[in-house]
Amino acid sequence: SFGQRVFPTYNMGNADVLVSVNADFLSGWGLTTENTGQYASRRRPEDATAEKPMSRHWQFEARMSLSGANADKRVMIKPSQVPAVVLALHDAVAKKTGGASVGGGAVDGVSDNIEKCAAELVAAKGKSLVICGHNDEGTQTIVNSINMMLGNYGSTIDLANHSWLK
């Protein structure tokens, strides 16, 4: 997507809305120590302010994970539905932001949640984050497009100071 093969660093502390599709970022995906600290910094209701509210966390996943157990909204999906969920989320965000559709259709049992999730993401434009644990270049490219439509690069996603994690 950006002419470089890197794993970006994420600043979950800047995200008002976080959406994870099958990525257990608190336990086994990416830089879990950094993710956990940043995530926890925005999950304390007593510390929430009007300028920095408590973050909202959506988790679409095929199996229960630590991240899913901590989510505000956990949506169970089949492993085979991961790419379809990403495509549907992309098109729901694109419809709300004027972006181009990629032909994502309805996903059995989760389409209503995808629409609600997309509305929250668009409301938090520039202060949101979408991640995906699916190890497929095409799916990750669609996730990059979602984050681009939402203006997340430079706010919650940093490519310049990417991770050296292998």
CSV table of N, CA and C in Angstrom, one decimal:
chain,number,residue,atom,x,y,z
A,1,SER,N,0.8,-1.2,0.0
A,1,SER,CA,0.0,0.0,0.0
A,1,SER,C,0.8,1.3,0.0
A,2,PHE,N,2.0,1.2,0.6
A,2,PHE,CA,2.8,2.4,0.8
A,2,PHE,C,4.2,2.3,0.3
A,3,GLY,N,4.5,1.2,-0.5
A,3,GLY,CA,5.8,1.1,-1.1
A,3,GLY,C,6.9,0.6,-0.1
A,4,GLN,N,6.4,0.0,1.0
A,4,GLN,CA,7.4,-0.5,2.0
A,4,GLN,C,6.7,-1.7,2.7
A,5,ARG,N,7.6,-2.7,3.0
A,5,ARG,CA,7.1,-3.9,3.6
A,5,ARG,C,7.4,-3.8,5.1
A,6,VAL,N,6.5,-3.2,5.9
A,6,VAL,CA,6.8,-3.0,7.3
A,6,VAL,C,5.5,-3.2,8.1
A,7,PHE,N,5.7,-3.5,9.4
A,7,PHE,CA,4.6,-3.6,10.3
A,7,PHE,C,4.6,-2.3,11.1
A,8,PRO,N,3.5,-1.5,10.9
A,8,PRO,CA,3.5,-0.2,11.5
A,8,PRO,C,3.4,-0.3,13.0
A,9,THR,N,3.7,0.8,13.7
A,9,THR,CA,3.4,0.9,15.1
A,9,THR,C,2.1,1.5,15.3
A,10,TYR,N,1.4,1.2,16.3
A,10,TYR,CA,0.0,1.7,16.6
A,10,TYR,C,0.0,2.4,17.9
A,11,ASN,N,-0.7,3.5,17.9
A,11,ASN,CA,-0.9,4.2,19.2
A,11,ASN,C,-2.3,4.1,19.6
A,12,MET,N,-2.6,3.1,20.3
A,12,MET,CA,-3.9,2.8,20.8
A,12,MET,C,-4.4,3.8,21.8
A,13,GLY,N,-3.5,4.5,22.4
A,13,GLY,CA,-3.8,5.6,23.3
A,13,GLY,C,-4.5,6.8,22.7
A,14,ASN,N,-4.3,6.9,21.3
A,14,ASN,CA,-4.9,8.0,20.6
A,14,ASN,C,-6.3,7.6,20.0
A,15,ALA,N,-6.6,6.3,20.1
A,15,ALA,CA,-7.9,5.9,19.4
A,15,ALA,C,-9.1,6.0,20.3
A,16,ASP,N,-10.1,6.7,19.9
A,16,ASP,CA,-11.4,6.8,20.5
A,16,ASP,C,-12.2,5.5,20.2
A,17,VAL,N,-12.0,5.0,19.0
A,17,VAL,CA,-12.7,3.8,18.6
A,17,VAL,C,-11.7,2.8,18.0
A,18,LEU,N,-11.6,1.6,18.6
A,18,LEU,CA,-10.7,0.6,18.1
A,18,LEU,C,-11.5,-0.6,17.6
A,19,VAL,N,-11.2,-1.1,16.4
A,19,VAL,CA,-11.8,-2.2,15.8
A,19,VAL,C,-10.8,-3.2,15.5
A,20,SER,N,-10.9,-4.4,16.1
A,20,SER,CA,-10.0,-5.5,15.8
A,20,SER,C,-10.8,-6.6,15.1
A,21,VAL,N,-10.3,-7.1,14.0
A,21,VAL,CA,-10.9,-8.2,13.3
A,21,VAL,C,-9.9,-9.4,13.4
A,22,ASN,N,-10.2,-10.3,14.4
A,22,ASN,CA,-9.4,-11.5,14.6
A,22,ASN,C,-7.9,-11.2,15.0
A,23,ALA,N,-7.7,-10.1,15.6
A,23,ALA,CA,-6.3,-9.8,16.1
A,23,ALA,C,-6.3,-9.7,17.6
A,24,ASP,N,-5.7,-10.6,18.3
A,24,ASP,CA,-5.6,-10.6,19.7
A,24,ASP,C,-4.5,-9.7,20.2
A,25,PHE,N,-4.6,-8.4,20.0
A,25,PHE,CA,-3.5,-7.5,20.3
A,25,PHE,C,-3.1,-7.4,21.7
A,26,LEU,N,-3.9,-7.9,22.7
A,26,LEU,CA,-3.5,-7.9,24.1
A,26,LEU,C,-2.7,-9.1,24.5
A,27,SER,N,-2.6,-10.1,23.6
A,27,SER,CA,-2.0,-11.4,24.0
A,27,SER,C,-1.0,-11.9,23.0
A,28,GLY,N,-1.3,-11.9,21.7
A,28,GLY,CA,-0.4,-12.6,20.8
A,28,GLY,C,-0.2,-11.9,19.4
A,29,TRP,N,-0.6,-10.7,19.3
A,29,TRP,CA,-0.5,-10.0,18.0
A,29,TRP,C,0.2,-8.7,18.1
A,30,GLY,N,1.3,-8.5,17.3
A,30,GLY,CA,2.0,-7.3,17.4
A,30,GLY,C,2.8,-7.1,18.6
A,31,LEU,N,3.0,-5.8,19.0
A,31,LEU,CA,3.8,-5.5,20.2
A,31,LEU,C,2.8,-5.5,21.4
A,32,THR,N,2.6,-6.6,22.0
A,32,THR,CA,1.6,-6.8,23.0
A,32,THR,C,1.8,-5.9,24.3
A,33,THR,N,3.1,-5.8,24.6
A,33,THR,CA,3.4,-5.0,25.8
A,33,THR,C,3.0,-3.5,25.6
A,34,GLU,N,3.4,-3.0,24.5
A,34,GLU,CA,3.0,-1.6,24.2
A,34,GLU,C,1.5,-1.5,24.0
A,35,ASN,N,0.9,-2.4,23.2
A,35,ASN,CA,-0.6,-2.4,23.0
A,35,ASN,C,-1.3,-2.4,24.3
A,36,THR,N,-0.9,-3.3,25.2
A,36,THR,CA,-1.7,-3.4,26.5
A,36,THR,C,-1.6,-2.1,27.3
A,37,GLY,N,-0.4,-1.5,27.4
A,37,GLY,CA,-0.3,-0.3,28.2
A,37,GLY,C,-1.1,0.9,27.6
A,38,GLN,N,-1.0,1.0,26.2
A,38,GLN,CA,-1.8,2.1,25.6
A,38,GLN,C,-3.3,1.8,25.7
A,39,TYR,N,-3.7,0.6,25.4
A,39,TYR,CA,-5.1,0.3,25.5
A,39,TYR,C,-5.7,0.5,26.9
A,40,ALA,N,-4.9,0.1,27.9
A,40,ALA,CA,-5.4,0.3,29.3
A,40,ALA,C,-5.5,1.8,29.7
A,41,SER,N,-4.6,2.6,29.1
A,41,SER,CA,-4.6,4.0,29.4
A,41,SER,C,-5.9,4.7,29.0
A,42,ARG,N,-6.7,4.1,28.1
A,42,ARG,CA,-7.9,4.7,27.6
A,42,ARG,C,-9.2,3.9,28.1
A,43,ARG,N,-9.0,3.0,29.0
A,43,ARG,CA,-10.1,2.1,29.4
A,43,ARG,C,-10.5,2.3,30.8
A,44,ARG,N,-10.2,3.4,31.4
A,44,ARG,CA,-10.5,3.7,32.8
A,44,ARG,C,-11.6,4.8,32.8
A,45,PRO,N,-12.9,4.4,33.1
A,45,PRO,CA,-13.9,5.4,33.1
A,45,PRO,C,-13.7,6.6,34.0
A,46,GLU,N,-13.0,6.4,35.1
A,46,GLU,CA,-12.8,7.5,36.0
A,46,GLU,C,-11.8,8.5,35.5
A,47,ASP,N,-11.0,8.2,34.5
A,47,ASP,CA,-10.0,9.1,33.9
A,47,ASP,C,-10.5,9.7,32.6
A,48,ALA,N,-11.7,9.4,32.2
A,48,ALA,CA,-12.3,9.9,30.9
A,48,ALA,C,-12.7,11.4,31.1
A,49,THR,N,-12.4,12.1,30.0
A,49,THR,CA,-12.8,13.5,30.0
A,49,THR,C,-13.5,13.8,28.7
A,50,ALA,N,-14.1,15.0,28.5
A,50,ALA,CA,-14.7,15.3,27.2
A,50,ALA,C,-13.7,15.3,26.1
A,51,GLU,N,-12.5,15.8,26.4
A,51,GLU,CA,-11.5,15.8,25.3
A,51,GLU,C,-10.9,14.5,25.0
A,52,LYS,N,-10.9,13.6,26.0
A,52,LYS,CA,-10.3,12.2,25.9
A,52,LYS,C,-11.2,11.2,26.5
A,53,PRO,N,-12.3,10.8,25.8
A,53,PRO,CA,-13.2,9.9,26.4
A,53,PRO,C,-12.6,8.5,26.5
A,54,MET,N,-13.3,7.6,27.3
A,54,MET,CA,-12.9,6.3,27.3
A,54,MET,C,-13.0,5.7,25.9
A,55,SER,N,-12.1,4.9,25.5
A,55,SER,CA,-12.1,4.3,24.1
A,55,SER,C,-13.3,3.3,24.0
A,56,ARG,N,-13.7,3.1,22.8
A,56,ARG,CA,-14.7,2.1,22.5
A,56,ARG,C,-14.0,1.0,21.7
A,57,HIS,N,-14.3,-0.2,22.1
A,57,HIS,CA,-13.6,-1.4,21.5
A,57,HIS,C,-14.5,-2.4,20.9
A,58,TRP,N,-14.4,-2.6,19.6
A,58,TRP,CA,-15.2,-3.6,18.9
A,58,TRP,C,-14.2,-4.8,18.5
A,59,GLN,N,-14.6,-6.0,18.8
A,59,GLN,CA,-13.8,-7.2,18.4
A,59,GLN,C,-14.7,-8.1,17.6
A,60,PHE,N,-14.3,-8.4,16.4
A,60,PHE,CA,-14.9,-9.4,15.5
A,60,PHE,C,-13.9,-10.5,15.5
A,61,GLU,N,-14.3,-11.7,16.0
A,61,GLU,CA,-13.3,-12.8,16.1
A,61,GLU,C,-13.9,-14.2,16.1
A,62,ALA,N,-13.1,-15.1,15.6
A,62,ALA,CA,-13.6,-16.5,15.5
A,62,ALA,C,-13.4,-17.3,16.7
A,63,ARG,N,-12.6,-16.9,17.6
A,63,ARG,CA,-12.4,-17.7,18.9
A,63,ARG,C,-12.2,-16.6,20.0
A,64,MET,N,-12.6,-17.0,21.2
A,64,MET,CA,-12.5,-16.1,22.3
A,64,MET,C,-11.0,-15.8,22.6
A,65,SER,N,-10.7,-14.5,22.7
A,65,SER,CA,-9.3,-14.1,23.0
A,65,SER,C,-9.3,-13.1,24.2
A,66,LEU,N,-8.2,-12.8,24.7
A,66,LEU,CA,-8.0,-11.8,25.7
A,66,LEU,C,-8.6,-10.5,25.3
A,67,SER,N,-8.3,-10.1,24.1
A,67,SER,CA,-8.8,-8.8,23.5
A,67,SER,C,-10.3,-8.9,23.4
A,68,GLY,N,-10.8,-10.0,22.9
A,68,GLY,CA,-12.3,-10.1,22.8
A,68,GLY,C,-13.0,-10.1,24.2
A,69,ALA,N,-12.3,-10.6,25.2
A,69,ALA,CA,-12.9,-10.6,26.6
A,69,ALA,C,-13.0,-9.2,27.1
A,70,ASN,N,-12.1,-8.3,26.7
A,70,ASN,CA,-12.1,-7.0,27.1
A,70,ASN,C,-12.9,-6.0,26.3
A,71,ALA,N,-13.5,-6.4,25.2
A,71,ALA,CA,-14.1,-5.6,24.2
A,71,ALA,C,-15.5,-5.1,24.8
A,72,ASP,N,-15.9,-3.9,24.3
A,72,ASP,CA,-17.2,-3.4,24.6
A,72,ASP,C,-18.2,-4.2,23.9
A,73,LYS,N,-17.9,-4.5,22.6
A,73,LYS,CA,-18.8,-5.3,21.8
A,73,LYS,C,-18.0,-6.4,21.1
A,74,ARG,N,-18.2,-7.7,21.4
A,74,ARG,CA,-17.5,-8.8,20.8
A,74,ARG,C,-18.5,-9.5,19.9
A,75,VAL,N,-18.1,-9.6,18.6
A,75,VAL,CA,-19.0,-10.2,17.6
A,75,VAL,C,-18.3,-11.5,17.1
A,76,MET,N,-19.0,-12.6,17.3
A,76,MET,CA,-18.5,-13.9,16.9
A,76,MET,C,-18.7,-14.1,15.4
A,77,ILE,N,-17.6,-14.5,14.8
A,77,ILE,CA,-17.6,-14.8,13.3
A,77,ILE,C,-16.9,-16.1,13.1
A,78,LYS,N,-17.1,-16.7,11.9
A,78,LYS,CA,-16.4,-17.9,11.5
A,78,LYS,C,-15.1,-17.5,11.0
A,79,PRO,N,-14.1,-18.3,11.1
A,79,PRO,CA,-12.8,-18.0,10.5
A,79,PRO,C,-12.9,-17.7,9.0
A,80,SER,N,-13.7,-18.3,8.3
A,80,SER,CA,-13.9,-18.1,6.9
A,80,SER,C,-14.5,-16.7,6.6
A,81,GLN,N,-15.1,-16.1,7.6
A,81,GLN,CA,-15.8,-14.8,7.4
A,81,GLN,C,-14.9,-13.6,7.6
A,82,VAL,N,-13.6,-13.8,8.0
A,82,VAL,CA,-12.7,-12.7,8.3
A,82,VAL,C,-12.6,-11.7,7.0
A,83,PRO,N,-12.2,-12.2,5.9
A,83,PRO,CA,-12.1,-11.3,4.7
A,83,PRO,C,-13.5,-10.6,4.4
A,84,ALA,N,-14.6,-11.4,4.5
A,84,ALA,CA,-15.9,-10.8,4.2
A,84,ALA,C,-16.2,-9.7,5.2
A,85,VAL,N,-15.9,-9.8,6.5
A,85,VAL,CA,-16.2,-8.8,7.5
A,85,VAL,C,-15.3,-7.6,7.1
A,86,VAL,N,-14.1,-7.7,6.8
A,86,VAL,CA,-13.2,-6.6,6.4
A,86,VAL,C,-13.8,-5.9,5.2
A,87,LEU,N,-14.2,-6.6,4.2
A,87,LEU,CA,-14.8,-6.0,3.0
A,87,LEU,C,-16.1,-5.3,3.3
A,88,ALA,N,-16.9,-5.9,4.1
A,88,ALA,CA,-18.2,-5.2,4.4
A,88,ALA,C,-17.9,-4.0,5.3
A,89,LEU,N,-17.0,-4.0,6.2
A,89,LEU,CA,-16.7,-2.8,7.0
A,89,LEU,C,-16.1,-1.7,6.1
A,90,HIS,N,-15.3,-2.1,5.1
A,90,HIS,CA,-14.7,-1.1,4.2
A,90,HIS,C,-15.8,-0.4,3.5
A,91,ASP,N,-16.8,-1.2,2.9
A,91,ASP,CA,-17.9,-0.6,2.1
A,91,ASP,C,-18.8,0.3,3.0
A,92,ALA,N,-19.0,-0.2,4.2
A,92,ALA,CA,-19.9,0.6,5.2
A,92,ALA,C,-19.2,2.0,5.5
A,93,VAL,N,-17.9,2.0,5.7
A,93,VAL,CA,-17.2,3.2,5.9
A,93,VAL,C,-17.1,4.0,4.7
A,94,ALA,N,-16.9,3.4,3.5
A,94,ALA,CA,-16.8,4.1,2.3
A,94,ALA,C,-18.1,4.8,1.9
A,95,LYS,N,-19.2,4.2,2.2
A,95,LYS,CA,-20.6,4.8,2.0
A,95,LYS,C,-20.8,6.0,2.8
A,96,LYS,N,-20.2,6.0,4.0
A,96,LYS,CA,-20.4,7.2,4.9
A,96,LYS,C,-19.4,8.3,4.7
A,97,THR,N,-18.3,8.0,4.0
A,97,THR,CA,-17.2,9.0,3.8
A,97,THR,C,-17.1,9.4,2.4
A,98,GLY,N,-17.8,8.8,1.5
A,98,GLY,CA,-17.7,9.1,0.1
A,98,GLY,C,-16.5,8.3,-0.6
A,99,GLY,N,-16.0,7.3,0.0
A,99,GLY,CA,-15.0,6.5,-0.6
A,99,GLY,C,-15.5,5.5,-1.6
A,100,ALA,N,-14.6,4.8,-2.3
A,100,ALA,CA,-15.0,3.9,-3.3
A,100,ALA,C,-15.3,2.5,-2.7
A,101,SER,N,-16.3,1.9,-3.2
A,101,SER,CA,-16.7,0.6,-2.7
A,101,SER,C,-15.8,-0.5,-3.3
A,102,VAL,N,-15.6,-1.6,-2.6
A,102,VAL,CA,-14.9,-2.7,-3.1
A,102,VAL,C,-15.7,-3.9,-3.4
A,103,GLY,N,-17.0,-3.8,-3.2
A,103,GLY,CA,-18.0,-4.9,-3.5
A,103,GLY,C,-18.2,-5.8,-2.3
A,104,GLY,N,-18.0,-5.3,-1.1
A,104,GLY,CA,-18.3,-6.1,0.1
A,104,GLY,C,-19.8,-6.2,0.3
A,105,GLY,N,-20.3,-7.4,0.5
A,105,GLY,CA,-21.7,-7.6,0.7
A,105,GLY,C,-22.1,-7.9,2.1
A,106,ALA,N,-23.3,-8.3,2.3
A,106,ALA,CA,-23.8,-8.6,3.6
A,106,ALA,C,-23.1,-9.9,4.2
A,107,VAL,N,-22.8,-9.9,5.5
A,107,VAL,CA,-22.2,-11.0,6.1
A,107,VAL,C,-23.2,-11.7,7.1
A,108,ASP,N,-23.5,-12.9,6.8
A,108,ASP,CA,-24.5,-13.6,7.6
A,108,ASP,C,-24.3,-13.4,9.1
A,109,GLY,N,-25.3,-12.8,9.8
A,109,GLY,CA,-25.4,-12.7,11.2
A,109,GLY,C,-24.6,-11.5,11.8
A,110,VAL,N,-23.9,-10.8,11.0
A,110,VAL,CA,-23.1,-9.7,11.6
A,110,VAL,C,-23.3,-8.3,10.9
A,111,SER,N,-24.1,-8.3,9.8
A,111,SER,CA,-24.2,-7.1,9.0
A,111,SER,C,-24.7,-5.9,9.8
A,112,ASP,N,-25.6,-6.1,10.8
A,112,ASP,CA,-26.1,-4.9,11.6
A,112,ASP,C,-24.9,-4.4,12.5
A,113,ASN,N,-24.2,-5.3,13.0
A,113,ASN,CA,-23.0,-4.9,13.8
A,113,ASN,C,-22.0,-4.1,13.0
A,114,ILE,N,-21.8,-4.6,11.8
A,114,ILE,CA,-20.8,-3.9,10.9
A,114,ILE,C,-21.3,-2.5,10.6
A,115,GLU,N,-22.5,-2.3,10.4
A,115,GLU,CA,-23.1,-0.9,10.1
A,115,GLU,C,-22.9,0.0,11.4
A,116,LYS,N,-23.2,-0.5,12.5
A,116,LYS,CA,-23.1,0.2,13.8
A,116,LYS,C,-21.6,0.6,14.0
A,117,CYS,N,-20.7,-0.4,13.8
A,117,CYS,CA,-19.3,-0.2,14.0
A,117,CYS,C,-18.8,0.9,13.0
A,118,ALA,N,-19.2,0.8,11.8
A,118,ALA,CA,-18.7,1.8,10.8
A,118,ALA,C,-19.2,3.2,11.2
A,119,ALA,N,-20.4,3.3,11.7
A,119,ALA,CA,-20.9,4.6,12.2
A,119,ALA,C,-20.0,5.2,13.3
A,120,GLU,N,-19.6,4.3,14.2
A,120,GLU,CA,-18.8,4.8,15.3
A,120,GLU,C,-17.4,5.2,14.8
A,121,LEU,N,-16.9,4.4,13.9
A,121,LEU,CA,-15.5,4.7,13.3
A,121,LEU,C,-15.6,6.1,12.6
A,122,VAL,N,-16.6,6.3,11.8
A,122,VAL,CA,-16.7,7.6,11.1
A,122,VAL,C,-16.8,8.8,12.0
A,123,ALA,N,-17.6,8.6,13.1
A,123,ALA,CA,-17.8,9.6,14.1
A,123,ALA,C,-16.4,9.9,14.8
A,124,ALA,N,-15.5,9.0,14.8
A,124,ALA,CA,-14.2,9.2,15.5
A,124,ALA,C,-13.1,9.3,14.4
A,125,LYS,N,-13.4,9.8,13.3
A,125,LYS,CA,-12.5,9.9,12.1
A,125,LYS,C,-11.2,10.7,12.6
A,126,GLY,N,-10.1,10.0,12.3
A,126,GLY,CA,-8.8,10.6,12.7
A,126,GLY,C,-8.4,10.1,14.1
A,127,LYS,N,-9.3,9.6,14.8
A,127,LYS,CA,-9.0,9.1,16.2
A,127,LYS,C,-9.6,7.7,16.3
A,128,SER,N,-9.4,6.9,15.3
A,128,SER,CA,-9.8,5.5,15.3
A,128,SER,C,-8.7,4.6,14.8
A,129,LEU,N,-9.0,3.3,14.9
A,129,LEU,CA,-8.0,2.4,14.5
A,129,LEU,C,-8.6,1.0,14.1
A,130,VAL,N,-8.3,0.5,12.9
A,130,VAL,CA,-8.8,-0.8,12.5
A,130,VAL,C,-7.6,-1.7,12.3
A,131,ILE,N,-7.6,-2.9,13.0
A,131,ILE,CA,-6.5,-3.8,12.8
A,131,ILE,C,-7.1,-5.2,12.5
A,132,CYS,N,-6.3,-6.0,11.9
A,132,CYS,CA,-6.8,-7.4,11.5
A,132,CYS,C,-5.6,-8.4,11.6
A,133,GLY,N,-5.9,-9.5,12.2
A,133,GLY,CA,-5.0,-10.6,12.4
A,133,GLY,C,-4.9,-11.6,11.3
A,134,HIS,N,-5.6,-11.4,10.2
A,134,HIS,CA,-5.6,-12.3,9.1
A,134,HIS,C,-4.4,-12.1,8.2
A,135,ASN,N,-3.6,-13.2,8.0
A,135,ASN,CA,-2.4,-13.1,7.4
A,135,ASN,C,-2.5,-13.3,5.9
A,136,ASP,N,-3.2,-12.3,5.3
A,136,ASP,CA,-3.4,-12.3,3.8
A,136,ASP,C,-3.2,-10.9,3.3
A,137,GLU,N,-2.4,-10.7,2.3
A,137,GLU,CA,-2.0,-9.4,1.8
A,137,GLU,C,-3.3,-8.6,1.3
A,138,GLY,N,-4.2,-9.3,0.6
A,138,GLY,CA,-5.4,-8.6,0.1
A,138,GLY,C,-6.2,-8.1,1.3
A,139,THR,N,-6.4,-8.9,2.3
A,139,THR,CA,-7.2,-8.4,3.4
A,139,THR,C,-6.6,-7.3,4.1
A,140,GLN,N,-5.3,-7.3,4.3
A,140,GLN,CA,-4.5,-6.2,5.0
A,140,GLN,C,-4.6,-5.0,4.1
A,141,THR,N,-4.6,-5.1,2.8
A,141,THR,CA,-4.7,-3.9,1.9
A,141,THR,C,-6.0,-3.2,2.1
A,142,ILE,N,-7.1,-4.0,2.3
A,142,ILE,CA,-8.4,-3.4,2.5
A,142,ILE,C,-8.4,-2.7,3.9
A,143,VAL,N,-7.8,-3.3,4.9
A,143,VAL,CA,-7.7,-2.7,6.2
A,143,VAL,C,-7.0,-1.4,6.1
A,144,ASN,N,-5.9,-1.3,5.3
A,144,ASN,CA,-5.1,-0.1,5.1
A,144,ASN,C,-6.0,1.0,4.5
A,145,SER,N,-6.9,0.5,3.5
A,145,SER,CA,-7.8,1.5,2.9
A,145,SER,C,-8.8,2.0,3.8
A,146,ILE,N,-9.3,1.2,4.7
A,146,ILE,CA,-10.3,1.7,5.8
A,146,ILE,C,-9.6,2.7,6.6
A,147,ASN,N,-8.4,2.4,7.1
A,147,ASN,CA,-7.7,3.4,7.9
A,147,ASN,C,-7.3,4.7,7.2
A,148,MET,N,-7.1,4.6,5.9
A,148,MET,CA,-6.8,5.8,5.1
A,148,MET,C,-8.1,6.6,4.9
A,149,MET,N,-9.2,6.0,4.7
A,149,MET,CA,-10.5,6.8,4.6
A,149,MET,C,-10.8,7.5,5.9
A,150,LEU,N,-10.4,6.9,7.0
A,150,LEU,CA,-10.7,7.4,8.3
A,150,LEU,C,-9.6,8.4,8.8
A,151,GLY,N,-8.5,8.6,8.0
A,151,GLY,CA,-7.5,9.6,8.4
A,151,GLY,C,-6.7,9.1,9.6
A,152,ASN,N,-6.5,7.9,9.8
A,152,ASN,CA,-5.8,7.3,10.9
A,152,ASN,C,-4.2,7.4,10.8
A,153,TYR,N,-3.7,7.5,9.6
A,153,TYR,CA,-2.3,7.5,9.5
A,153,TYR,C,-1.7,8.8,10.0
A,154,GLY,N,-0.7,8.7,10.8
A,154,GLY,CA,-0.1,9.9,11.5
A,154,GLY,C,-0.8,10.2,12.8
A,155,SER,N,-1.9,9.6,13.1
A,155,SER,CA,-2.6,9.7,14.4
A,155,SER,C,-2.5,8.5,15.3
A,156,THR,N,-3.1,7.4,14.8
A,156,THR,CA,-3.1,6.1,15.5
A,156,THR,C,-2.2,5.1,14.8
A,157,ILE,N,-1.7,5.4,13.6
A,157,ILE,CA,-0.8,4.5,12.9
A,157,ILE,C,0.4,5.3,12.4
A,158,ASP,N,1.6,4.7,12.7
A,158,ASP,CA,2.9,5.3,12.4
A,158,ASP,C,3.7,4.4,11.5
A,159,LEU,N,3.9,4.8,10.3
A,159,LEU,CA,4.7,4.0,9.4
A,159,LEU,C,6.1,4.4,9.4
A,160,ALA,N,6.4,5.7,9.7
A,160,ALA,CA,7.8,6.2,9.8
A,160,ALA,C,8.6,5.5,10.9
A,161,ASN,N,8.0,5.3,12.0
A,161,ASN,CA,8.7,4.6,13.1
A,161,ASN,C,8.1,3.2,13.3
A,162,HIS,N,8.1,2.5,12.2
A,162,HIS,CA,7.6,1.1,12.1
A,162,HIS,C,8.3,0.2,13.1
A,163,SER,N,7.6,-0.9,13.4
A,163,SER,CA,8.1,-2.0,14.2
A,163,SER,C,9.2,-2.8,13.5
A,164,TRP,N,10.2,-3.3,14.2
A,164,TRP,CA,11.2,-4.2,13.7
A,164,TRP,C,10.9,-5.6,14.0
A,165,LEU,N,9.7,-5.8,14.6
A,165,LEU,CA,9.3,-7.1,15.0
A,165,LEU,C,9.2,-8.0,13.8
A,166,LYS,N,9.8,-9.2,13.9
A,166,LYS,CA,9.7,-10.2,12.7
A,166,LYS,C,8.7,-11.2,13.0
